[in-house]
Short mmCIF file of C-alpha atoms in Angstrom, two decimals:
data_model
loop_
_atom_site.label_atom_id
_atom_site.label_comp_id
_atom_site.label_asym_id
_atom_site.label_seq_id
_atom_site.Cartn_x
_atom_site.Cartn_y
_atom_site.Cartn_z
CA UNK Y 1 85.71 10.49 -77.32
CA UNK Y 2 87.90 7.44 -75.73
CA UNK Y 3 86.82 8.62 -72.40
CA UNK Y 4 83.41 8.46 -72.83
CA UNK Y 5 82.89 5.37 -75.06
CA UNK Y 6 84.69 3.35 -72.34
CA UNK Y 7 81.75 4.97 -69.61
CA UNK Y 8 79.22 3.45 -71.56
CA UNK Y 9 81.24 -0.15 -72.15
CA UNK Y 10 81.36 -0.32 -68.40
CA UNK Y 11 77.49 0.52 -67.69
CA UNK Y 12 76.50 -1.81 -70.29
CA UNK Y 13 78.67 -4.11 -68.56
CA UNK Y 14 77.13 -3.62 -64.98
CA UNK Y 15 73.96 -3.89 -66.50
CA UNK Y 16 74.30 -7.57 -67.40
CA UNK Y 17 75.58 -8.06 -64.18
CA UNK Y 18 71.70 -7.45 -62.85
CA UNK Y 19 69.47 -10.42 -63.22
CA UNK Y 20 66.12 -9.39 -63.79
CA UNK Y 21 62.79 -10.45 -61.09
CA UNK Y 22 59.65 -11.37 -62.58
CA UNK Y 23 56.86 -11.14 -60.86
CA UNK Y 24 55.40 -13.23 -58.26
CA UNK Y 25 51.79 -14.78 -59.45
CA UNK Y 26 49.23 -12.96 -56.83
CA UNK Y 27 51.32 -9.81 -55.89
CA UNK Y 28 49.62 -6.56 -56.86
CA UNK Y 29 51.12 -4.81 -59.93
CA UNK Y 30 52.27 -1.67 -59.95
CA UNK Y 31 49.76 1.63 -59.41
CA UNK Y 32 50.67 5.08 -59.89
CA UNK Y 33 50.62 7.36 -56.78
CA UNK Y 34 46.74 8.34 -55.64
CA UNK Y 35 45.38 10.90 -52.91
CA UNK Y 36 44.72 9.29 -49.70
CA UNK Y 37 41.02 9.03 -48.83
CA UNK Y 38 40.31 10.00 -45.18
CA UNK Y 39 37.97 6.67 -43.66
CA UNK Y 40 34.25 8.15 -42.62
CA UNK Y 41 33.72 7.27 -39.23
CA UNK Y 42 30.57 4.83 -38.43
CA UNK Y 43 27.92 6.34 -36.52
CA UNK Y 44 26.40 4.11 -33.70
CA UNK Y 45 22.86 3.80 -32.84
CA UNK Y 46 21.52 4.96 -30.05
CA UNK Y 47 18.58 6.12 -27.95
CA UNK Y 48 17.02 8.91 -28.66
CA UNK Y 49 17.31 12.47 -26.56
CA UNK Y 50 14.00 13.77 -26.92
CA UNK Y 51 10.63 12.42 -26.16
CA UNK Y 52 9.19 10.33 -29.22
CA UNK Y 53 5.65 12.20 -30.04
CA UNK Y 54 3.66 10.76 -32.77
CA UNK Y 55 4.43 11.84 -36.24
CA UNK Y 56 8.16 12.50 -35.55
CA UNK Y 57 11.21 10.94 -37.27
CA UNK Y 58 13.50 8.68 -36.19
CA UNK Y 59 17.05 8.91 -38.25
CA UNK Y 60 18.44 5.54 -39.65
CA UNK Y 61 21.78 5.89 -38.72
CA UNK Y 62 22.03 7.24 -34.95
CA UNK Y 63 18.23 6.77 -34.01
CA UNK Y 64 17.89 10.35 -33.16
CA UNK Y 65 14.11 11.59 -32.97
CA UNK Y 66 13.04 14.23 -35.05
CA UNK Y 67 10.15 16.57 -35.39
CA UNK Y 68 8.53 15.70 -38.57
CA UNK Y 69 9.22 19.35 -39.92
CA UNK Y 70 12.80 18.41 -40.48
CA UNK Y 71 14.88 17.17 -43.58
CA UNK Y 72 18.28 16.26 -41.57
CA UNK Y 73 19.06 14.71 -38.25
CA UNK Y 74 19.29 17.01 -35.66
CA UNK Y 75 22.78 14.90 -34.29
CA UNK Y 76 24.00 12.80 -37.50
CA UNK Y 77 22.85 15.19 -40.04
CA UNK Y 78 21.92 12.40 -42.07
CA UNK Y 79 19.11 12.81 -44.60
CA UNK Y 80 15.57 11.78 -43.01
CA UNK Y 81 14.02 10.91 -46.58
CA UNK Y 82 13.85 7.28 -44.91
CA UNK Y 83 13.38 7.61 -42.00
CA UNK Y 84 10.68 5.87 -39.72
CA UNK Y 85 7.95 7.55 -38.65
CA UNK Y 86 6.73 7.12 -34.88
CA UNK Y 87 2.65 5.94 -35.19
CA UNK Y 88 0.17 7.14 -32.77
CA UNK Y 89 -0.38 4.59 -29.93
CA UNK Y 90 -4.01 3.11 -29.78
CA UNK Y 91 -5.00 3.97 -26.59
CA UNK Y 92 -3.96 7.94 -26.85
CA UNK Y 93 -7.29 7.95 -29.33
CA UNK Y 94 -9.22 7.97 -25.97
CA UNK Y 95 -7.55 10.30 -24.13
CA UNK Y 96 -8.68 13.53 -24.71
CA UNK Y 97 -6.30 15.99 -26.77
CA UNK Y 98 -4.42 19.00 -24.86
CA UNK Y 99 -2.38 21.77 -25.94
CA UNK Y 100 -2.67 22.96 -29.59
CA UNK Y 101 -3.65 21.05 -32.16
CA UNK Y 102 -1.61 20.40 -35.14
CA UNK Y 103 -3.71 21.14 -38.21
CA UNK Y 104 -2.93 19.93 -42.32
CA UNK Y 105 -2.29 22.68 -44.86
CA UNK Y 106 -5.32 24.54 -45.73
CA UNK Y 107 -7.39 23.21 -43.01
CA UNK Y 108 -9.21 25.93 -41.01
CA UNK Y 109 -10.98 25.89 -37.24
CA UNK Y 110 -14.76 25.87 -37.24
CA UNK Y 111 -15.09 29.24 -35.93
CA UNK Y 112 -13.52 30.70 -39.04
CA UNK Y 113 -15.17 28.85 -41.54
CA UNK Y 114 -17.96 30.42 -43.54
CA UNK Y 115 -21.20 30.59 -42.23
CA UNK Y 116 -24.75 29.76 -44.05
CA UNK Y 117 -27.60 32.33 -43.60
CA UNK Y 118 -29.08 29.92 -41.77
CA UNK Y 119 -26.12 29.59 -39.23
CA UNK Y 120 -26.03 33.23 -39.03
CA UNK Y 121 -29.42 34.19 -37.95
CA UNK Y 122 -29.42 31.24 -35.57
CA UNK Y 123 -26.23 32.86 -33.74
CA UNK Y 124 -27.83 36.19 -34.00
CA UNK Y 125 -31.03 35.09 -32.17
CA UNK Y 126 -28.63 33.70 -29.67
CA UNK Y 127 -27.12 36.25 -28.92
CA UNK Y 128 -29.84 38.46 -28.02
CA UNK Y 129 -31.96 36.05 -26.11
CA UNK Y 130 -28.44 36.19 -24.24
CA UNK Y 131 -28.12 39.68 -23.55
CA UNK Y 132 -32.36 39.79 -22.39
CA UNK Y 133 -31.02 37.33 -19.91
CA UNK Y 134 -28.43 38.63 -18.54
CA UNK Y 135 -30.56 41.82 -18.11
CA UNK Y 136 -33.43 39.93 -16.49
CA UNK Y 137 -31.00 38.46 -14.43
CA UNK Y 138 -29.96 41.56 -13.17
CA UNK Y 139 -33.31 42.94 -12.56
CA UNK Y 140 -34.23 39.55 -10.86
CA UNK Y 141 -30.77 40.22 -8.34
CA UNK Y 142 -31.36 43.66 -7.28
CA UNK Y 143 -35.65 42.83 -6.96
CA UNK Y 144 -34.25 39.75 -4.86
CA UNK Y 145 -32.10 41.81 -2.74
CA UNK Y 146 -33.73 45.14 -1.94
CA UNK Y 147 -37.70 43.84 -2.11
CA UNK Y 148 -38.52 41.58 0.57
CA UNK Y 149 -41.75 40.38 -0.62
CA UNK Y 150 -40.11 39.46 -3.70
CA UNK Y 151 -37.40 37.30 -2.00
CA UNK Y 152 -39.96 35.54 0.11
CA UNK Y 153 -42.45 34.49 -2.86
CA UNK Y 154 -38.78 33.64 -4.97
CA UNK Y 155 -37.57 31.07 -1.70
CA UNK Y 156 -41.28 30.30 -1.03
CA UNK Y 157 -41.14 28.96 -4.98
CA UNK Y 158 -37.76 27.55 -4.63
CA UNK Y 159 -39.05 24.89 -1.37
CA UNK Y 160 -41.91 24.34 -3.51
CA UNK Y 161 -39.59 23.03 -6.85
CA UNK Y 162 -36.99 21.24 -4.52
CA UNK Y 163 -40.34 19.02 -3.05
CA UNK Y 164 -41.69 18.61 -6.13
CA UNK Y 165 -38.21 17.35 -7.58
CA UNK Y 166 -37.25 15.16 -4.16
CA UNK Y 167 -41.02 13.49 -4.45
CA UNK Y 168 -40.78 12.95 -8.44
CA UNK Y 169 -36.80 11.40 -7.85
CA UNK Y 170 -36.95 10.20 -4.73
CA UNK Y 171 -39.46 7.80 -3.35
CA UNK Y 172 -42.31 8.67 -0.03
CA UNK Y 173 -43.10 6.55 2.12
CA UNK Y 174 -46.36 6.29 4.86
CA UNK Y 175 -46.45 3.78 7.30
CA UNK Y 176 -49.19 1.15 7.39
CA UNK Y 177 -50.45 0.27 10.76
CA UNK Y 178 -52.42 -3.00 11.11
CA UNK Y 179 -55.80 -3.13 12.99
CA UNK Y 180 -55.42 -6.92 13.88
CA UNK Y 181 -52.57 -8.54 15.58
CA UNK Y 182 -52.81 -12.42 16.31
CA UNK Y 183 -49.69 -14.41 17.06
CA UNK Y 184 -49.02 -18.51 17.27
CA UNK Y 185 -46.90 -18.37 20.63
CA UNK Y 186 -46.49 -15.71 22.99
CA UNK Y 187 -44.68 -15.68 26.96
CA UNK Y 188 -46.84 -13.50 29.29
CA UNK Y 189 -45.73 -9.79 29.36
CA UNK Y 190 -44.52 -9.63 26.24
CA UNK Y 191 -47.38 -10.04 23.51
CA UNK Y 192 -47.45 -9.57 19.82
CA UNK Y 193 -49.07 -6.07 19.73
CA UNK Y 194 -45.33 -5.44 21.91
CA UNK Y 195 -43.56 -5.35 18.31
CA UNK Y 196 -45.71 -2.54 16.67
CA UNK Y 197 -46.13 -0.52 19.36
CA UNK Y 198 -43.16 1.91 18.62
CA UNK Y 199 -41.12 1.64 21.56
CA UNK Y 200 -38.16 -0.08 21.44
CA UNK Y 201 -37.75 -1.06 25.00
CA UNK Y 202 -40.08 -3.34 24.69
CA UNK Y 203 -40.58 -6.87 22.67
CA UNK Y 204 -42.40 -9.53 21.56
CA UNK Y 205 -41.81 -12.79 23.05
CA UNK Y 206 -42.55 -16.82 21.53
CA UNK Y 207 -41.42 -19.84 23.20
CA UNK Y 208 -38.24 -21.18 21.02
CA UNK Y 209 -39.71 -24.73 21.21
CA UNK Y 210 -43.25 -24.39 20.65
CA UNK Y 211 -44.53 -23.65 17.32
CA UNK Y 212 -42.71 -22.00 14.88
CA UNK Y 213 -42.92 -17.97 16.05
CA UNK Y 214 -45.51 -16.32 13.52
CA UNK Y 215 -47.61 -12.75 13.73
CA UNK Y 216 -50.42 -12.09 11.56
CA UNK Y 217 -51.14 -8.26 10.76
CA UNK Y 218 -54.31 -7.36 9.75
CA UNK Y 219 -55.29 -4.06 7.77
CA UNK Y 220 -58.30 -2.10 7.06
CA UNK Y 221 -57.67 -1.78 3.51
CA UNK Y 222 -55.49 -2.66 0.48
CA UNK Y 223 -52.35 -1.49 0.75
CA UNK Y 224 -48.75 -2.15 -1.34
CA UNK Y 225 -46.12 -2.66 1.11
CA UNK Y 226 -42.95 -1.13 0.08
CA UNK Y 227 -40.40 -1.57 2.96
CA UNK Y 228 -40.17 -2.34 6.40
CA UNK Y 229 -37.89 -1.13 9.85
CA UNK Y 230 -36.82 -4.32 11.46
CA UNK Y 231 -35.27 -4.55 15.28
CA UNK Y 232 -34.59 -8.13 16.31
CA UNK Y 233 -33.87 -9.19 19.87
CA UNK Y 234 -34.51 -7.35 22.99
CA UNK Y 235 -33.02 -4.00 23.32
CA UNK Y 236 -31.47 -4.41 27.29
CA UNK Y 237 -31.21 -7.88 26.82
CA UNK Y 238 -30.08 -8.49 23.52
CA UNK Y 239 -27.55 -11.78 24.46
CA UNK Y 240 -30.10 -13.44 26.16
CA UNK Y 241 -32.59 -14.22 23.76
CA UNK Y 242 -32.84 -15.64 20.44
CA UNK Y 243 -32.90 -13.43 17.46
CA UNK Y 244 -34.61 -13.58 14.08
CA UNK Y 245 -31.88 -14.38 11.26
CA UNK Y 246 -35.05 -14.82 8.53
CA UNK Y 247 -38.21 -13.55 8.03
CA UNK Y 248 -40.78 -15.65 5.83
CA UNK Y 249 -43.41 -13.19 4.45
CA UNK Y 250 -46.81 -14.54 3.26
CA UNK Y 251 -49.02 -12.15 1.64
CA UNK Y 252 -52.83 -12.48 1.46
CA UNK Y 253 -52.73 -12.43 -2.51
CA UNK Y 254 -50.88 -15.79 -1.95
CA UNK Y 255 -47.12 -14.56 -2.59
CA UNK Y 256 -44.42 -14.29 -0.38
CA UNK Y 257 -40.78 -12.87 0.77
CA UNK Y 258 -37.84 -12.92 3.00
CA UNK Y 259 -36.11 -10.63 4.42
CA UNK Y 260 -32.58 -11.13 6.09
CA UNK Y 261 -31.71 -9.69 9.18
CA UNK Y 262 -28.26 -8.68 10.62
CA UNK Y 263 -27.48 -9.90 14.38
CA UNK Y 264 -27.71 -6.12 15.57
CA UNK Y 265 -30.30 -4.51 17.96
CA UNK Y 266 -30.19 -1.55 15.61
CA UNK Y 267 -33.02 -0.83 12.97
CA UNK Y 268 -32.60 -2.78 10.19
CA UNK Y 269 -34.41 -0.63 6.42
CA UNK Y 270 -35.39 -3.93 4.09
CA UNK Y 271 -37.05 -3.34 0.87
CA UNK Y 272 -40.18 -5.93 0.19
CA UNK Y 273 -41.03 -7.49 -3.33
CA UNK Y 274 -44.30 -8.90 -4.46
CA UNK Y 275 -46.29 -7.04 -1.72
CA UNK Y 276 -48.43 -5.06 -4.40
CA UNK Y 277 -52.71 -5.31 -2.89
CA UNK Y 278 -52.42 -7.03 0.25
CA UNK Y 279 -54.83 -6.90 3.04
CA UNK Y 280 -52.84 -8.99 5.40
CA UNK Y 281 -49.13 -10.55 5.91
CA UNK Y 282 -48.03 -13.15 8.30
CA UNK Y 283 -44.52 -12.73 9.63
CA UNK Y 284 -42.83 -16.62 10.41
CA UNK Y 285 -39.35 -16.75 11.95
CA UNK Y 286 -37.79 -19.31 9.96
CA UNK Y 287 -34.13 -18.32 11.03
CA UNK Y 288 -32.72 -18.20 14.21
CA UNK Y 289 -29.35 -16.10 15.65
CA UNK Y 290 -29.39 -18.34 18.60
CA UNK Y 291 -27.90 -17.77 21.89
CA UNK Y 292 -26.11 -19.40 24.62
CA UNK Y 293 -28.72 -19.40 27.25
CA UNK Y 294 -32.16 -18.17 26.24
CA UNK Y 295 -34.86 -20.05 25.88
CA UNK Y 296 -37.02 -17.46 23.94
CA UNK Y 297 -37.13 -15.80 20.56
CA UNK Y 298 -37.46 -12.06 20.97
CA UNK Y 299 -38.65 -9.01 18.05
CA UNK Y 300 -38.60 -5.68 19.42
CA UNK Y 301 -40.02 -3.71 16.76
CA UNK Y 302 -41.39 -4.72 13.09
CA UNK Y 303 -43.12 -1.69 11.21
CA UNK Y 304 -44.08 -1.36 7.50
CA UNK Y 305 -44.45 1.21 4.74
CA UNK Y 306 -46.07 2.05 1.58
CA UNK Y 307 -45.33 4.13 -0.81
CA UNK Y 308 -46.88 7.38 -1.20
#
């Protein structure tokens, strides 16, 4: 038709009109339409909520802690196929374990193990020695309570064991009084014999500047001296007078020891080494707590002791 034909003349002609584009070098071509894909969010890592026990997991991604019984995290819900397991610290090997005790499959407690024949006669015999016992026991209680005769020969035993036990454990001791005194230097009214005669009011007294202060003790037989009370100075005058600091032991088998002395008027326990035989000991005062104005060096009491 005439109508038509001159339609299609004039869209050719607009057609030509139209330059055509091509395409810039680096700009993306064209794609066809595509369903948007939602971005997955990125999970930070953080702390864990939960106390870390050994054995647990720790997830990967949000460093959540785990029990080790778990295939997902408990926050993320990430897979735990990776993920790090917490060790055991080296010093919780020595602490002893509490609460209940995590066991590996097919691992049983000792008490429900099988027992040999040997095992189970040895728990059998324990258990009735246990049971004649606790019946003894019980007869021993009620004897104990209602028969007095039997509750004095039972405490009467019991003193007996406790001395036996306190002399076996812990050491006796005698004293050992001399039968000789001599001394190098002593003032008039208070002699040598004034130091062993078990009164502390009194002393013995040696001239600071004369010879060096010395008592000799004598004994009527061999004896091992084990320790010795010590009181230095004068009791009521303790200021006054010079006090032993040192005592120089010489034994009559040749050796010797010191003891050292505190500046107090109270008795002084010192323990004495090498004394083992000895039929005589001269005490020298070889140390000196002096004071301001005495002229004297004063011992109130020296005693000595063997062991029983």
């Amino acid at each position: 038709m005439p109508g038509q034909r001159e339609s299609a003349e004039r869209v050719e002609a607009a057609r030509g009109l139209v330059a055509d584009i091509d395409p810039v070098e680096g700009q993306p071509g064209e794609v066809l339409p595509q369903e948007s894909v939602q971005a997955v969010p990125k999970v930070r890592r953080r702390a864990s909520t939960r106390r870390l026990d050994p054995g647990d997991l720790i997830c990967g991604d949000c460093g959540e802690g785990n029990v080790a019984t778990r295939k997902f995290c408990s926050r993320c819900g990430c897979s735990l196929a990776d993920a790090e397991v917490v060790k055991q610290s080296w010093w919780r090997r020595f602490v002893p374990r509490r609460g209940a005790r995590s066991r590996k499959s097919g691992e049983r407690p000792k008490n429900l193990r099988g027992k040999s024949k040997v095992g189970e006669g040895v728990a059998a015999a324990f258990r009735v020695v246990r049971r004649v016992v606790s019946v003894l026991l019980i007869v021993a209680s009620a004897a104990y309570g209602l028969s007095a005769d039997f509750r004095g020969w039972v405490n009467a035993r019991a003193v007996a064991l406790r001395k036996q036990f306190e002399e076996l454990v812990l050491p006796q001791y005698a004293p050992v009084a001399p039968v000789a005194i001599t001394t190098t230097s002593e003032l008039p009214g208070h002699p040598g014999g004034a130091a062993l005669d078990g009164f502390s009011n009194t002393y013995w007294a040696a001239a600071k500047d004369g010879p060096e202060p010395t008592l000799v003790l004598r004994f009527d037989r061999t004896v091992t001296l084990a320790k010795a009370i010590v009181r230095p100075g004068a009791r009521d005058s303790f200021q006054s007078t010079h006090r032993p600091q040192r005592l120089h032991l010489v034994f009559s088998t040749g050796k010797t020891a010191d003891l050292e002395l505190k500046d107090n008027p109270e008795p002084q326990e010192l323990e004495i080494a090498d004394a083992e035989g000895v039929t005589s000991v001269e005490v020298h005062v070889t140390g000196l707590f002096q004071s301001v104005k005495g002229t004297e060096v004063a011992l109130s009491e020296i005693e000595f002791f063997e062991e029983k």
